[in-house]
């Protein structure tokens, strides 16, 4: 009998990686959740995958999709809500910031997943949550606006308080900083200066301190494989998901070395971001995120969060930053 792994976000960066790695596990079959299975019916990467329609806003649809699951990979998407006009409308109606509405929705999505997974607790072996730490808690209230971290940490607390039996079967992946973020946010892209050298203006990233970089399409699956299958990662484990821990300054040196140019990192402040036209709530969200990871660390100093090598990850399969830089198409910035 094969085991069933249900993957939320299978069409996205993290979930598709989990799917690729588990397609090589002979004892497992995969059911991937998407809001729109028809759109991906012909996609070759899902040929051996059962695609199921479900929506994180709809708990009943999750209950159906989780039926018979031995493993679940769960993620929520804070940023998705900020692409929707309804979020901004709701913020205006309620006198809140758009990121507060996005966090409230993300927490609700997390609770919907937890309540649906709890119905399968008797047969479930492992739930793995993609998460980030509750920065308000780990900074003792100093950080107030890093809401794309906090919502995930808060539904984790809800799970532990309200569903102890499910919590006993749950492990956590604290996903690091995406190497690909420069494509989603052009302000992170290396920029050529008048003297021909390059600069990366970093915003929301620690100054001179190591950053847990991750290449989600490759690395996520290897982390999740260990959190589900490795005897070194019992249920309840928390992992910092990164391929290399390195500073932004070192990243710039590697990037410059690959391209035969000088490249340096420069800090972009909250005031710089406002001057560039970023809305105040977003500038606060990102700058507080930088303050948090600089002062308290990506996982806030939580001693339970371990390195991949200590939890049975085959680190030889993780991305090497220099190789990744060589393979990436930088023609738009060069
Ligand atoms: N950027 C970073 O450096 C970084 C670092 C750490 C953590 N993160 C976190 O990573 C998360 C994003 O993960 P990702 O990069 O894998 O996302 P992604 O590539 O943007 O994909 C999003 C996935 O979520 C699914 N989805 C979204 N809303 C859904 C809903 N209502 N119901 C069901 N499925 C839904 C989408 O499925 P369909 O569209 O097919 O339905 C898609 O598969 C965010 O929460 C972010 O905070 C990002």
Tab-separated table of C-alpha atoms and ligand atoms in Angstrom:
chain	number	residue	atom	x	y	z
A	1	UNK	CA	0.000	0.000	0.000
A	2	UNK	CA	1.435	3.380	-0.982
A	3	UNK	CA	1.131	6.310	1.388
A	4	UNK	CA	-0.645	9.507	0.405
A	5	UNK	CA	1.029	12.916	0.650
A	6	UNK	CA	-1.301	15.894	0.193
A	7	UNK	CA	0.512	19.071	-0.884
A	8	UNK	CA	-1.005	22.539	-0.500
A	9	UNK	CA	0.430	25.040	-2.995
A	10	UNK	CA	1.600	22.344	-5.428
A	11	UNK	CA	1.494	24.857	-8.303
A	12	UNK	CA	3.774	27.269	-6.389
A	13	UNK	CA	7.496	27.466	-5.636
A	14	UNK	CA	7.556	25.496	-2.384
A	15	UNK	CA	4.849	22.907	-3.081
A	16	UNK	CA	6.104	22.002	-6.569
A	17	UNK	CA	9.511	21.206	-5.068
A	18	UNK	CA	7.949	18.890	-2.478
A	19	UNK	CA	6.062	17.197	-5.307
A	20	UNK	CA	9.224	16.649	-7.398
A	21	UNK	CA	11.129	15.076	-4.500
A	22	UNK	CA	8.272	12.784	-3.422
A	23	UNK	CA	7.659	11.626	-7.006
A	24	UNK	CA	10.978	9.777	-6.535
A	25	UNK	CA	9.762	8.047	-3.375
A	26	UNK	CA	8.307	4.694	-4.507
A	27	UNK	CA	6.171	4.272	-1.370
A	28	UNK	CA	4.335	7.568	-1.802
A	29	UNK	CA	1.654	8.929	-4.106
A	30	UNK	CA	0.760	12.593	-4.313
A	31	UNK	CA	-2.443	14.597	-4.226
A	32	UNK	CA	-1.838	18.262	-4.998
A	33	UNK	CA	-4.245	21.040	-4.032
A	34	UNK	CA	-4.985	23.924	-6.362
A	35	UNK	CA	-7.981	26.205	-6.793
A	36	UNK	CA	-7.974	25.367	-10.478
A	37	UNK	CA	-7.046	21.755	-11.408
A	38	UNK	CA	-8.257	22.198	-15.019
A	39	UNK	CA	-5.554	24.827	-15.641
A	40	UNK	CA	-2.787	22.306	-14.814
A	41	UNK	CA	-4.325	19.138	-16.330
A	42	UNK	CA	-1.836	19.011	-19.229
A	43	UNK	CA	1.196	20.201	-17.242
A	44	UNK	CA	3.857	17.446	-17.508
A	45	UNK	CA	5.129	18.040	-13.967
A	46	UNK	CA	1.741	16.861	-12.650
A	47	UNK	CA	1.345	13.760	-14.869
A	48	UNK	CA	1.797	11.387	-11.927
A	49	UNK	CA	-0.070	13.595	-9.481
A	50	UNK	CA	-3.751	13.620	-8.550
A	51	UNK	CA	-4.847	17.269	-8.615
A	52	UNK	CA	-7.680	18.134	-6.223
A	53	UNK	CA	-9.708	21.343	-6.124
A	54	UNK	CA	-9.671	23.048	-2.732
A	55	UNK	CA	-9.472	26.575	-1.402
A	56	UNK	CA	-7.866	27.722	1.842
A	57	UNK	CA	-10.912	29.964	2.379
A	58	UNK	CA	-13.157	26.879	2.370
A	59	UNK	CA	-12.509	24.425	5.212
A	60	UNK	CA	-14.932	21.804	3.851
A	61	UNK	CA	-12.984	21.642	0.581
A	62	UNK	CA	-9.786	21.026	2.604
A	63	UNK	CA	-11.447	18.262	4.613
A	64	UNK	CA	-12.316	16.472	1.348
A	65	UNK	CA	-8.827	16.966	-0.079
A	66	UNK	CA	-7.148	15.655	3.106
A	67	UNK	CA	-9.194	12.383	3.159
A	68	UNK	CA	-6.847	9.410	3.599
A	69	UNK	CA	-3.688	11.531	3.941
A	70	UNK	CA	-0.665	10.002	5.649
A	71	UNK	CA	1.287	13.206	5.196
A	72	UNK	CA	0.307	16.851	4.535
A	73	UNK	CA	2.567	19.691	3.411
A	74	UNK	CA	0.811	22.932	4.328
A	75	UNK	CA	1.639	26.490	3.363
A	76	UNK	CA	-0.258	29.773	3.405
A	77	UNK	CA	0.396	32.822	1.270
A	78	UNK	CA	0.403	36.230	2.986
A	79	UNK	CA	1.346	38.111	-0.201
A	80	UNK	CA	-1.497	36.695	-2.308
A	81	UNK	CA	-4.075	38.797	-0.378
A	82	UNK	CA	-2.115	41.959	-1.176
A	83	UNK	CA	-2.701	41.337	-4.897
A	84	UNK	CA	-6.470	41.534	-4.371
A	85	UNK	CA	-8.495	44.790	-4.464
A	86	UNK	CA	-10.858	43.328	-1.838
A	87	UNK	CA	-8.043	43.452	0.751
A	88	UNK	CA	-7.579	47.209	0.249
A	89	UNK	CA	-11.338	47.789	0.276
A	90	UNK	CA	-11.695	45.824	3.516
A	91	UNK	CA	-8.795	47.757	5.090
A	92	UNK	CA	-10.466	51.048	4.209
A	93	UNK	CA	-13.863	49.911	5.516
A	94	UNK	CA	-12.379	48.657	8.799
A	95	UNK	CA	-9.854	51.481	9.328
A	96	UNK	CA	-6.955	48.991	9.199
A	97	UNK	CA	-3.769	48.650	7.125
A	98	UNK	CA	-3.819	46.239	4.147
A	99	UNK	CA	-1.105	44.092	5.777
A	100	UNK	CA	-3.304	43.674	8.884
A	101	UNK	CA	-6.092	42.304	6.671
A	102	UNK	CA	-3.603	40.010	4.876
A	103	UNK	CA	-2.376	38.670	8.233
A	104	UNK	CA	-5.914	38.075	9.528
A	105	UNK	CA	-6.715	36.112	6.356
A	106	UNK	CA	-3.471	34.132	6.588
A	107	UNK	CA	-4.255	33.191	10.207
A	108	UNK	CA	-7.748	32.080	9.131
A	109	UNK	CA	-6.228	29.974	6.324
A	110	UNK	CA	-3.892	28.356	8.863
A	111	UNK	CA	-6.810	27.617	11.203
A	112	UNK	CA	-8.846	26.128	8.334
A	113	UNK	CA	-5.931	23.796	7.505
A	114	UNK	CA	-5.515	22.821	11.166
A	115	UNK	CA	-9.225	22.105	11.711
A	116	UNK	CA	-9.424	20.048	8.510
A	117	UNK	CA	-6.220	18.119	9.288
A	118	UNK	CA	-7.484	17.436	12.832
A	119	UNK	CA	-10.301	15.358	11.304
A	120	UNK	CA	-7.632	13.021	9.832
A	121	UNK	CA	-5.505	12.841	12.964
A	122	UNK	CA	-6.119	9.123	13.555
A	123	UNK	CA	-4.499	8.080	10.265
A	124	UNK	CA	-2.132	10.997	9.685
A	125	UNK	CA	1.579	10.344	10.275
A	126	UNK	CA	2.918	13.848	9.721
A	127	UNK	CA	1.764	17.406	9.047
A	128	UNK	CA	4.575	19.741	7.961
A	129	UNK	CA	3.841	23.463	8.113
A	130	UNK	CA	5.786	26.003	6.114
A	131	UNK	CA	6.171	28.733	8.687
A	132	UNK	CA	7.956	31.824	10.003
A	133	UNK	CA	8.378	32.895	13.618
A	134	UNK	CA	6.043	35.190	15.578
A	135	UNK	CA	8.350	38.217	15.656
A	136	UNK	CA	6.159	40.171	18.073
A	137	UNK	CA	6.496	37.330	20.586
A	138	UNK	CA	10.227	36.599	20.098
A	139	UNK	CA	11.120	40.323	20.231
A	140	UNK	CA	9.074	40.776	23.433
A	141	UNK	CA	6.742	43.196	21.662
A	142	UNK	CA	9.470	45.364	20.081
A	143	UNK	CA	8.535	44.322	16.509
A	144	UNK	CA	4.947	45.229	15.671
A	145	UNK	CA	4.619	45.303	11.894
A	146	UNK	CA	6.414	42.202	10.565
A	147	UNK	CA	3.040	40.688	9.871
A	148	UNK	CA	4.099	38.285	7.076
A	149	UNK	CA	6.039	36.450	9.809
A	150	UNK	CA	3.621	36.861	12.711
A	151	UNK	CA	0.458	35.337	11.213
A	152	UNK	CA	2.240	32.040	10.586
A	153	UNK	CA	3.637	31.972	14.127
A	154	UNK	CA	0.179	32.699	15.538
A	155	UNK	CA	-1.621	29.822	13.855
A	156	UNK	CA	1.227	27.562	14.995
A	157	UNK	CA	0.436	28.660	18.582
A	158	UNK	CA	-3.291	28.013	17.943
A	159	UNK	CA	-2.469	24.479	16.753
A	160	UNK	CA	-0.403	23.727	19.850
A	161	UNK	CA	-3.040	25.111	22.231
A	162	UNK	CA	-6.224	23.786	20.625
A	163	UNK	CA	-5.196	20.531	18.904
A	164	UNK	CA	-2.524	18.809	21.028
A	165	UNK	CA	-3.020	15.418	19.301
A	166	UNK	CA	-2.412	16.965	15.893
A	167	UNK	CA	0.471	19.052	17.268
A	168	UNK	CA	2.183	15.801	18.351
A	169	UNK	CA	2.319	14.829	14.662
A	170	UNK	CA	3.394	18.235	13.296
A	171	UNK	CA	6.816	19.547	12.269
A	172	UNK	CA	7.772	23.039	11.089
A	173	UNK	CA	9.878	24.379	8.253
A	174	UNK	CA	11.018	27.985	8.815
A	175	UNK	CA	11.544	28.919	5.162
A	176	UNK	CA	14.550	31.184	4.537
A	177	UNK	CA	14.998	34.161	2.208
A	178	UNK	CA	14.295	33.331	-1.455
A	179	UNK	CA	17.278	33.805	-3.801
A	180	UNK	CA	14.698	34.589	-6.491
A	181	UNK	CA	13.222	37.606	-4.640
A	182	UNK	CA	15.147	39.956	-6.959
A	183	UNK	CA	12.774	38.934	-9.777
A	184	UNK	CA	9.614	39.547	-7.768
A	185	UNK	CA	10.827	42.877	-6.422
A	186	UNK	CA	13.069	44.776	-8.844
A	187	UNK	CA	14.400	46.982	-6.023
A	188	UNK	CA	16.416	43.935	-4.835
A	189	UNK	CA	18.036	43.491	-8.266
A	190	UNK	CA	21.726	44.344	-8.720
A	191	UNK	CA	21.979	47.794	-10.345
A	192	UNK	CA	24.750	49.115	-12.544
A	193	UNK	CA	26.217	52.416	-11.370
A	194	UNK	CA	27.872	55.074	-13.514
A	195	UNK	CA	31.379	53.678	-12.838
A	196	UNK	CA	30.294	50.251	-14.178
A	197	UNK	CA	30.217	48.636	-10.736
A	198	UNK	CA	27.069	47.122	-9.242
A	199	UNK	CA	25.126	47.712	-6.041
A	200	UNK	CA	22.357	45.714	-4.368
A	201	UNK	CA	20.260	47.958	-2.151
A	202	UNK	CA	19.083	45.658	0.567
A	203	UNK	CA	15.969	46.388	2.502
A	204	UNK	CA	14.597	44.133	5.187
A	205	UNK	CA	17.752	42.054	5.362
A	206	UNK	CA	20.297	41.892	8.192
A	207	UNK	CA	23.347	44.066	8.079
A	208	UNK	CA	26.555	42.039	8.096
A	209	UNK	CA	24.784	38.989	9.558
A	210	UNK	CA	24.216	35.622	7.872
A	211	UNK	CA	20.970	35.239	5.934
A	212	UNK	CA	19.378	31.802	5.484
A	213	UNK	CA	19.165	31.828	1.663
A	214	UNK	CA	16.948	29.235	-0.041
A	215	UNK	CA	16.196	28.297	-3.630
A	216	UNK	CA	12.622	27.060	-2.987
A	217	UNK	CA	12.015	25.128	-6.246
A	218	UNK	CA	15.023	22.912	-5.489
A	219	UNK	CA	15.527	22.940	-1.740
A	220	UNK	CA	12.054	22.817	-0.137
A	221	UNK	CA	11.395	19.197	-1.118
A	222	UNK	CA	14.652	17.966	0.462
A	223	UNK	CA	13.781	19.683	3.754
A	224	UNK	CA	10.249	18.280	3.760
A	225	UNK	CA	11.474	14.779	2.857
A	226	UNK	CA	13.655	14.807	5.986
A	227	UNK	CA	10.854	16.214	8.164
A	228	UNK	CA	8.564	13.373	7.042
A	229	UNK	CA	10.932	10.439	6.582
A	230	UNK	CA	14.161	10.947	8.516
A	231	UNK	CA	14.534	9.228	11.899
A	232	UNK	CA	16.687	12.265	12.837
A	233	UNK	CA	13.600	14.523	12.574
A	234	UNK	CA	10.920	13.193	14.927
A	235	UNK	CA	7.478	14.850	14.898
A	236	UNK	CA	7.626	18.242	16.600
A	237	UNK	CA	10.923	19.105	14.875
A	238	UNK	CA	11.527	22.657	13.640
A	239	UNK	CA	14.012	23.321	10.853
A	240	UNK	CA	15.526	26.514	9.497
A	241	UNK	CA	15.190	25.910	5.741
A	242	UNK	CA	18.274	27.242	3.977
A	243	UNK	CA	20.814	26.073	1.414
A	244	UNK	CA	23.605	28.437	2.525
A	245	UNK	CA	23.906	30.829	5.475
A	246	UNK	CA	25.807	33.829	4.227
A	247	UNK	CA	25.814	37.627	4.493
A	248	UNK	CA	24.458	39.937	1.818
A	249	UNK	CA	27.952	41.382	1.511
A	250	UNK	CA	29.379	37.906	0.734
A	251	UNK	CA	26.514	37.258	-1.695
A	252	UNK	CA	27.476	40.488	-3.535
A	253	UNK	CA	31.123	39.388	-3.675
A	254	UNK	CA	30.120	36.025	-5.192
A	255	UNK	CA	27.740	37.740	-7.645
A	256	UNK	CA	30.473	40.205	-8.691
A	257	UNK	CA	33.025	37.381	-9.009
A	258	UNK	CA	30.762	35.390	-11.340
A	259	UNK	CA	30.264	38.442	-13.584
A	260	UNK	CA	33.792	39.851	-13.353
A	261	UNK	CA	32.592	43.120	-11.777
A	262	UNK	CA	32.618	44.795	-8.377
A	263	UNK	CA	29.344	44.470	-6.472
A	264	UNK	CA	28.559	45.909	-3.044
A	265	UNK	CA	25.577	45.863	-0.697
A	266	UNK	CA	23.968	49.037	0.527
A	267	UNK	CA	21.287	49.411	3.177
A	268	UNK	CA	17.960	50.843	1.998
A	269	UNK	CA	16.272	52.555	4.936
A	270	UNK	CA	12.608	53.045	5.754
A	271	UNK	CA	12.993	56.715	4.748
A	272	UNK	CA	14.609	55.723	1.395
A	273	UNK	CA	11.684	53.379	0.709
A	274	UNK	CA	9.148	56.150	1.432
A	275	UNK	CA	11.099	58.507	-0.827
A	276	UNK	CA	10.891	55.884	-3.613
A	277	UNK	CA	7.101	55.900	-3.273
A	278	UNK	CA	6.562	52.749	-1.227
A	279	UNK	CA	3.354	52.995	0.866
A	280	UNK	CA	4.057	53.629	4.553
A	281	UNK	CA	2.538	50.346	5.763
A	282	UNK	CA	4.694	48.318	3.329
A	283	UNK	CA	7.874	50.257	4.198
A	284	UNK	CA	7.172	49.527	7.875
A	285	UNK	CA	6.443	45.829	7.162
A	286	UNK	CA	9.752	45.339	5.360
A	287	UNK	CA	11.944	47.543	7.541
A	288	UNK	CA	10.689	45.912	10.761
A	289	UNK	CA	11.329	42.538	9.158
A	290	UNK	CA	14.964	43.658	8.646
A	291	UNK	CA	15.235	44.910	12.222
A	292	UNK	CA	13.817	41.608	13.505
A	293	UNK	CA	16.149	39.299	11.599
A	294	UNK	CA	19.143	41.531	12.370
A	295	UNK	CA	18.505	41.780	16.121
A	296	UNK	CA	16.756	38.500	16.900
A	297	UNK	CA	17.503	36.171	13.945
A	298	UNK	CA	15.260	34.617	11.280
A	299	UNK	CA	13.572	32.342	13.863
A	300	UNK	CA	13.777	34.917	16.675
A	301	UNK	CA	16.336	32.920	18.648
A	302	UNK	CA	13.929	29.977	19.177
A	303	UNK	CA	16.285	27.251	20.451
A	304	UNK	CA	14.023	24.521	19.012
A	305	UNK	CA	14.778	25.552	15.410
A	306	UNK	CA	17.570	23.317	14.089
A	307	UNK	CA	19.872	23.287	11.055
A	308	UNK	CA	19.050	21.015	8.069
A	309	UNK	CA	22.190	18.899	8.574
A	310	UNK	CA	21.069	18.077	12.136
A	311	UNK	CA	17.649	16.837	11.030
A	312	UNK	CA	18.684	14.315	8.392
A	313	UNK	CA	18.641	16.496	5.242
A	314	UNK	CA	20.914	15.286	2.419
A	315	UNK	CA	22.715	18.648	2.206
A	316	UNK	CA	24.620	17.567	-0.920
A	317	UNK	CA	21.340	18.039	-2.826
A	318	UNK	CA	20.836	21.655	-1.722
A	319	UNK	CA	21.532	24.660	-3.948
A	320	UNK	CA	25.046	26.159	-4.064
A	321	UNK	CA	24.625	29.922	-4.345
A	322	UNK	CA	27.484	30.403	-6.797
A	323	UNK	CA	26.103	27.721	-9.141
A	324	UNK	CA	22.633	29.235	-8.841
A	325	UNK	CA	23.995	32.695	-9.782
A	326	UNK	CA	25.781	31.153	-12.811
A	327	UNK	CA	22.561	29.510	-14.024
A	328	UNK	CA	20.246	32.483	-13.475
A	329	UNK	CA	19.423	34.793	-16.395
A	330	UNK	CA	20.756	38.226	-15.361
A	331	UNK	CA	20.512	39.798	-18.838
A	332	UNK	CA	17.897	42.296	-17.610
A	333	UNK	CA	20.334	43.795	-15.085
A	334	UNK	CA	23.616	43.319	-16.950
B	1	LIG	N1	9.823	35.411	-0.570
B	1	LIG	C1	10.499	34.970	0.481
B	1	LIG	O1	11.694	35.250	0.651
B	1	LIG	C2	9.813	34.086	1.505
B	1	LIG	C3	10.559	33.577	2.567
B	1	LIG	C4	9.937	32.762	3.505
B	1	LIG	C5	8.585	32.484	3.397
B	1	LIG	N2	7.871	33.011	2.351
B	1	LIG	C6	6.432	32.705	2.321
B	1	LIG	O2	6.150	31.825	1.264
B	1	LIG	C7	4.737	31.901	1.004
B	1	LIG	C8	4.530	31.764	-0.492
B	1	LIG	O3	4.917	30.473	-0.887
B	1	LIG	P1	5.307	30.151	-2.424
B	1	LIG	O4	6.464	31.035	-2.774
B	1	LIG	O5	5.423	28.693	-2.602
B	1	LIG	O6	4.022	30.708	-3.147
B	1	LIG	P2	3.710	30.852	-4.732
B	1	LIG	O7	4.806	30.288	-5.565
B	1	LIG	O8	3.283	32.264	-4.935
B	1	LIG	O9	2.452	29.898	-4.889
B	1	LIG	C9	1.306	30.109	-4.115
B	1	LIG	C10	0.589	28.790	-4.005
B	1	LIG	O10	-0.450	28.955	-3.039
B	1	LIG	C11	-1.636	28.449	-3.581
B	1	LIG	N3	-2.755	29.246	-3.043
B	1	LIG	C12	-2.793	30.573	-2.857
B	1	LIG	N4	-3.982	30.943	-2.337
B	1	LIG	C13	-4.701	29.801	-2.188
B	1	LIG	C14	-6.000	29.510	-1.715
B	1	LIG	N5	-6.835	30.482	-1.286
B	1	LIG	N6	-6.410	28.231	-1.703
B	1	LIG	C15	-5.592	27.234	-2.140
B	1	LIG	N7	-4.339	27.439	-2.607
B	1	LIG	C16	-3.907	28.712	-2.628
B	1	LIG	C17	-1.513	28.625	-5.090
B	1	LIG	O11	-2.317	27.638	-5.716
B	1	LIG	P3	-3.307	27.915	-6.978
B	1	LIG	O12	-3.046	29.323	-7.471
B	1	LIG	O13	-2.931	26.869	-7.983
B	1	LIG	O14	-4.666	27.723	-6.413
B	1	LIG	C18	-0.036	28.351	-5.315
B	1	LIG	O15	0.199	26.977	-5.478
B	1	LIG	C19	4.256	33.242	1.580
B	1	LIG	O16	3.425	33.019	2.695
B	1	LIG	C20	5.541	33.914	2.042
B	1	LIG	O17	5.359	34.698	3.222
B	1	LIG	C21	8.450	33.772	1.384
